[in-house]
Amino acid sequence: MKATCWMGRNTVEVREVPDPRILNSRDAVVRITSSAICGSDLHLYDGYVPTMKKGDILGHEFMGEVVEVGPKVSTLKVGDRVVVPFPIACGNCTSCEHGMYSVCENSNPNAGLAEKLMGHAPSGIFGYSHMLGGYPGGQAQYARVPFADVGPIKIEDDLPDEKVLFLSDILPTGWMGAEMCDIKPGDTIAVWGAGPVGQFAVASAYLMGAERVICIDRFPYRLRLAERAGAEALNYEDVDVLDTLRDMTAGRGPDACIDAVGMEAHHPTPAMYAYDRVKQAARLETERPYALREAIMACRNGGIVSVIGVYGGVLDKFPMGSLMNRSLTLRSGQCHVQRYLKPLLAKIRDGEIDPSFVITHRMRLEDAPRGYEMFKNKTDECNKIVLTP
């Protein structure tokens, strides 16, 4: 089959690779009809996530048709149309029983690698380094899906791929980011990052009852999209974000702040940006945490900082004094996607949200290398790319 393979920093190639096959009695094989390039894939592309190997198949947002099932898979049959969550979860461990699927205790065969960096291991993730299981991803024609009796959700109506594909990751991630804010009527929520996850965090915050949502980014086309969803837009290259948020909230600060940016944040001050770029390039830290630092400093006393942007390891100059002395609550996590599949699918069916609004480009799988370059460099106002085999 054809698959998008990581070949080194800033290099991906579509190559012929062996077809996946059933390896475990709870496996399924899915013929992929749609996949997507995610912002967190760029962290792999840019070489900031360790334990990638040349030839690894990328992609953790995908859906398709079941073409083969293992003997212990009773929830799916050949021909079923499914969306596959990006965290791989067994459904039986303590974490899964508590709905914390992205920290499944049984799905990461390389847990020891993750423990060296993180203390304990999260779940396995499709197409996202050997530290997270080394599982081949879904930017391909077929994919093996472990624990297929737990993860995939069946799409049993005629909803098009583009309306349900993002159930695999970014829609539940944006929703969880807003959920962690404990939103109450009248709340003001600030969202750093107007990419697809940030857009879904904006939409989710409004659905949960927020009165105001303020979105912070530097790309005008992404801010325009946030404004169409009802957000107030701040371009951090034009204003001092902390001062402006104080002015907009009568000096109090937002009730909750969502970091939807993660480890490759940009900063408009050259010296500040250079500091973290140099440390990151020298592998003295793995993150550029400008958005996180700013979200903590901006949040009102006693507020919540919700982190859904991806971080991979260690960071410098973390404002722990602000977090502790001002009674802030920090919440974070890779999304527990399986927890949100059914309720969010119902919202799509009921017309409460149409996730396809984030899509700007559609490409064939063989064009994935061009797609990665476009997405990284934000050319042609690229916001979200869907790939079809």
XYZ file of C-alpha atoms in Angstrom:
389
model
C 0.000 0.000 0.000
C 0.936 3.676 -0.163
C 1.690 5.513 3.070
C 3.131 8.835 4.224
C 6.480 8.080 5.859
C 8.687 10.186 8.095
C 12.136 10.233 6.518
C 13.921 12.724 8.753
C 13.478 16.278 9.934
C 11.287 18.293 7.518
C 11.087 15.337 5.121
C 8.150 13.047 4.425
C 7.660 10.762 1.439
C 4.757 8.697 0.156
C 6.163 5.189 -0.223
C 5.074 1.649 -0.955
C 5.019 -0.295 2.321
C 3.683 -3.719 3.362
C -0.059 -3.981 3.890
C -1.133 -4.185 7.548
C -2.456 -7.489 8.843
C -4.209 -8.879 11.892
C -1.649 -9.458 14.660
C -3.955 -9.847 17.648
C -7.426 -11.304 18.109
C -8.806 -7.838 18.986
C -7.388 -6.150 15.853
C -9.201 -4.834 12.802
C -7.872 -3.623 9.467
C -9.467 -0.468 8.065
C -9.388 0.706 4.455
C -8.905 4.431 4.883
C -11.264 6.790 3.060
C -10.096 10.065 4.668
C -7.241 11.198 6.871
C -5.855 14.571 7.878
C -2.621 16.358 8.668
C -2.754 17.580 12.265
C -0.902 20.472 13.840
C 0.749 18.017 16.215
C 2.121 16.148 13.174
C 4.245 19.231 12.566
C 6.110 18.563 15.823
C 7.196 15.246 14.281
C 7.913 16.893 10.946
C 10.087 19.516 12.625
C 11.988 16.873 14.584
C 11.010 17.915 18.110
C 9.452 14.640 19.252
C 12.086 11.999 20.102
C 12.162 8.310 19.102
C 10.995 8.730 15.507
C 12.581 6.302 13.019
C 13.084 6.660 9.306
C 10.146 5.089 7.485
C 7.592 5.498 10.299
C 4.056 5.905 8.936
C 2.448 9.160 10.050
C -1.121 10.147 10.810
C -3.507 9.847 13.742
C -6.707 11.364 12.297
C -8.387 8.848 10.020
C -11.553 6.942 9.200
C -12.655 4.318 6.725
C -14.229 0.926 6.127
C -13.512 -2.234 8.099
C -12.105 -4.917 5.774
C -10.959 -7.523 8.310
C -11.569 -8.254 12.008
C -9.908 -10.485 14.559
C -11.871 -13.333 16.152
C -12.475 -11.478 19.435
C -13.901 -8.326 17.835
C -17.668 -8.579 18.269
C -18.574 -4.870 17.968
C -17.503 -4.447 14.330
C -17.985 -6.388 11.139
C -16.535 -6.184 7.647
C -18.128 -3.296 5.791
C -18.706 -1.067 8.826
C -17.804 2.591 8.368
C -15.805 3.850 11.348
C -13.922 6.811 12.776
C -10.811 5.749 14.702
C -9.721 7.668 17.863
C -6.059 8.623 17.978
C -5.363 7.168 21.486
C -5.199 3.380 21.496
C -6.987 2.012 24.566
C -7.636 -1.465 25.913
C -10.905 -0.677 27.686
C -10.051 -2.913 30.656
C -7.369 -1.197 32.750
C -8.016 1.166 35.649
C -7.436 4.247 33.496
C -9.862 3.090 30.802
C -12.479 2.155 33.406
C -12.296 5.765 34.625
C -12.656 7.142 31.087
C -9.010 8.233 30.866
C -8.296 6.490 27.582
C -5.208 8.483 26.581
C -3.346 7.087 29.598
C -4.352 3.453 29.001
C -1.986 1.182 30.904
C -1.873 -1.636 28.344
C -1.651 -0.133 24.855
C 1.900 1.228 24.839
C 4.374 -1.621 24.265
C 7.268 0.826 24.625
C 6.191 2.203 27.993
C 9.767 2.090 29.257
C 10.855 4.719 26.720
C 8.111 7.106 27.807
C 8.782 6.493 31.502
C 12.357 7.744 31.126
C 11.065 11.123 29.958
C 7.671 11.389 31.657
C 7.820 9.257 34.785
C 4.867 7.120 33.692
C 3.747 6.195 30.188
C 0.673 7.449 28.358
C -1.242 5.250 25.928
C -0.101 4.219 22.509
C -0.937 6.692 19.727
C -1.181 6.046 16.009
C 1.754 7.376 14.001
C 3.348 9.304 16.845
C 6.832 8.002 17.685
C 8.121 4.814 19.260
C 7.922 6.374 22.697
C 4.149 6.230 22.187
C 4.053 2.687 20.893
C 5.558 2.811 17.405
C 2.153 2.147 15.814
C 1.879 2.826 12.072
C -0.411 5.770 11.416
C -3.365 6.472 9.170
C -2.029 8.715 6.402
C -2.098 5.608 4.263
C -4.424 3.366 2.296
C -4.954 0.885 5.158
C -4.288 0.756 8.890
C -4.241 -1.898 11.567
C -6.428 -0.856 14.522
C -5.592 -2.596 17.835
C -8.351 -3.000 20.452
C -10.881 -2.415 17.693
C -13.689 -3.493 20.021
C -13.007 -0.399 22.164
C -11.928 2.499 19.965
C -13.712 2.999 16.640
C -17.211 4.461 16.464
C -19.560 3.300 13.710
C -21.063 5.917 11.409
C -24.378 4.362 10.460
C -25.901 7.153 8.391
C -24.961 9.181 5.334
C -22.983 11.914 7.093
C -20.032 12.698 4.783
C -16.489 11.947 5.908
C -15.659 15.629 6.320
C -18.358 16.094 8.986
C -17.213 13.186 11.159
C -13.490 12.726 10.425
C -12.416 15.130 13.163
C -14.097 13.018 15.826
C -10.783 11.158 15.642
C -8.928 13.963 17.426
C -9.331 17.691 17.081
C -13.062 18.116 17.763
C -12.970 16.113 21.029
C -9.673 17.809 21.910
C -11.172 21.291 21.556
C -14.240 20.144 23.489
C -12.152 18.688 26.329
C -10.121 21.893 26.472
C -13.300 23.874 27.081
C -14.742 21.243 29.429
C -11.678 21.474 31.672
C -12.479 25.186 32.153
C -15.633 24.420 34.185
C -17.462 27.103 32.208
C -20.347 28.893 33.903
C -22.832 31.345 32.348
C -21.212 34.743 32.052
C -17.632 33.464 31.908
C -14.955 34.961 29.699
C -12.630 32.415 28.114
C -9.363 33.211 26.326
C -7.994 30.778 23.733
C -4.384 30.914 22.569
C -4.161 29.556 19.017
C -6.677 29.917 16.178
C -5.720 26.728 14.391
C -8.282 23.925 14.063
C -8.084 22.838 17.723
C -8.378 26.442 18.874
C -11.376 26.956 16.578
C -13.106 23.939 18.110
C -12.246 25.183 21.617
C -13.927 28.495 20.742
C -17.037 26.758 19.415
C -17.143 24.381 22.385
C -16.823 27.194 24.925
C -19.862 28.905 23.444
C -21.830 25.652 23.392
C -21.012 25.257 27.091
C -22.383 28.703 27.943
C -19.460 31.122 27.861
C -20.505 34.750 27.441
C -17.295 35.905 25.758
C -14.475 34.059 24.029
C -11.281 35.891 23.097
C -8.969 34.206 20.569
C -5.269 35.069 20.274
C -3.187 34.363 17.156
C -1.112 36.231 14.580
C -2.533 35.013 11.265
C -5.393 37.256 10.064
C -7.152 34.483 8.124
C -7.293 32.275 11.225
C -8.515 35.156 13.382
C -11.246 35.918 10.828
C -12.424 32.317 11.149
C -12.559 32.663 14.936
C -14.536 35.887 14.582
C -17.079 34.115 12.377
C -17.578 31.693 15.294
C -18.301 34.678 17.559
C -14.894 35.186 19.172
C -13.191 38.511 19.783
C -9.834 38.392 18.001
C -6.450 39.610 19.233
C -3.396 39.671 16.985
C -0.483 39.358 19.410
C 1.843 41.036 16.913
C -0.296 44.182 17.096
C -1.118 44.431 20.813
C 0.323 43.603 24.212
C -1.815 40.589 25.050
C -1.615 40.829 28.849
C -2.455 44.537 28.929
C -5.245 44.129 26.385
C -6.854 41.215 28.234
C -6.779 43.234 31.464
C -8.476 46.133 29.687
C -11.097 43.823 28.175
C -11.926 42.276 31.561
C -11.882 45.376 33.807
C -8.461 44.420 35.137
C -9.558 40.980 36.322
C -8.355 38.645 33.577
C -10.223 35.843 31.799
C -11.989 33.274 33.976
C -10.144 30.488 32.165
C -7.392 30.320 29.557
C -6.894 27.569 26.977
C -3.474 26.857 25.482
C -4.219 25.324 22.083
C -0.714 26.062 20.748
C 1.806 23.820 22.463
C 5.496 23.272 22.015
C 6.270 25.377 18.926
C 4.745 28.700 19.944
C 5.938 31.929 18.337
C 6.753 35.162 20.150
C 6.839 38.663 18.603
C 9.845 39.787 20.655
C 12.990 38.703 18.750
C 15.178 38.282 21.835
C 12.587 36.206 23.674
C 11.927 34.060 20.617
C 15.641 33.530 20.001
C 16.209 32.420 23.611
C 13.882 29.433 23.359
C 14.745 28.679 19.737
C 18.417 28.327 20.634
C 17.704 26.163 23.681
C 15.315 24.025 21.655
C 17.776 23.627 18.784
C 20.490 22.612 21.259
C 18.019 20.138 22.824
C 18.371 21.868 26.190
C 14.584 22.116 26.235
C 11.954 20.571 23.991
C 9.364 23.369 24.096
C 8.828 27.005 23.169
C 6.164 27.660 25.821
C 5.295 31.311 25.155
C 1.550 30.682 24.915
C 1.528 28.677 28.146
C 3.514 31.302 30.049
C 1.189 34.032 28.802
C -1.980 32.057 29.584
C -0.839 31.586 33.177
C 0.053 35.246 33.606
C -3.220 36.399 32.019
C -5.670 34.198 33.915
C -7.663 35.783 36.746
C -6.869 34.893 40.343
C -8.384 31.515 41.163
C -8.967 30.740 37.483
C -8.212 27.704 35.347
C -5.507 27.174 32.728
C -6.425 24.352 30.346
C -3.597 22.906 28.238
C -4.490 20.948 25.103
C -1.569 22.060 22.935
C 0.967 19.239 22.650
C 4.133 19.293 24.769
C 6.814 16.662 24.488
C 9.260 16.965 27.350
C 10.795 19.813 29.349
C 10.521 23.595 29.251
C 12.304 26.582 30.755
C 11.136 29.646 32.705
C 7.808 28.189 33.775
C 5.942 30.791 35.919
C 5.318 28.494 38.878
C 5.195 31.435 41.265
C 2.222 32.905 39.434
C 0.458 29.543 39.311
C 0.906 28.836 43.031
C 0.521 32.274 44.586
C -2.632 33.173 42.654
C -4.509 29.906 43.328
C -4.620 28.906 39.676
C -5.654 25.419 38.604
C -3.690 23.809 35.767
C -5.466 21.065 33.813
C -4.115 19.199 30.842
C -4.077 15.978 28.899
C -4.079 14.255 25.589
C -7.756 13.957 24.775
C -9.657 10.930 26.066
C -11.369 10.737 22.679
C -13.438 7.598 23.269
C -15.252 9.404 26.106
C -16.636 12.057 23.747
C -17.413 10.160 20.541
C -21.116 9.471 21.044
C -22.139 12.857 22.496
C -20.217 14.802 19.849
C -21.543 12.630 17.019
C -25.034 13.448 18.315
C -24.241 17.178 18.192
C -23.055 16.815 14.591
C -26.213 14.935 13.637
C -28.383 17.548 15.371
C -26.650 20.385 13.520
C -25.189 22.007 16.649
C -21.745 21.945 15.051
C -20.386 21.181 11.576
C -16.669 20.439 12.035
C -15.923 20.724 8.312
C -15.699 24.523 8.605
C -11.982 24.238 9.479
C -11.045 22.535 6.174
C -9.248 24.718 3.655
C -7.467 22.168 1.445
C -8.203 18.720 0.061
C -5.444 16.602 -1.477
C -4.676 13.119 -2.659
C -2.489 11.005 -0.409
C 0.405 11.233 -2.848
C 0.434 15.021 -2.342
C 1.061 14.724 1.412
C 4.652 16.052 1.210
C 3.368 19.240 -0.408
C 0.613 19.377 2.198
C 3.093 19.246 5.063
C 5.052 22.144 3.587
C 1.888 24.189 3.066
C 0.609 23.487 6.558
C 3.927 24.269 8.224
C 4.482 27.531 6.339
C 0.790 28.616 6.356
C 0.886 29.221 2.599
C -2.350 29.786 0.690
C -4.071 30.449 4.061
C -3.779 26.767 4.894
C -5.758 25.850 8.016
C -6.599 22.133 7.693
C -5.793 19.533 5.034
C -7.821 16.391 4.343
C -6.123 13.563 2.436
C -7.893 10.897 0.389
C -6.148 7.761 -0.937
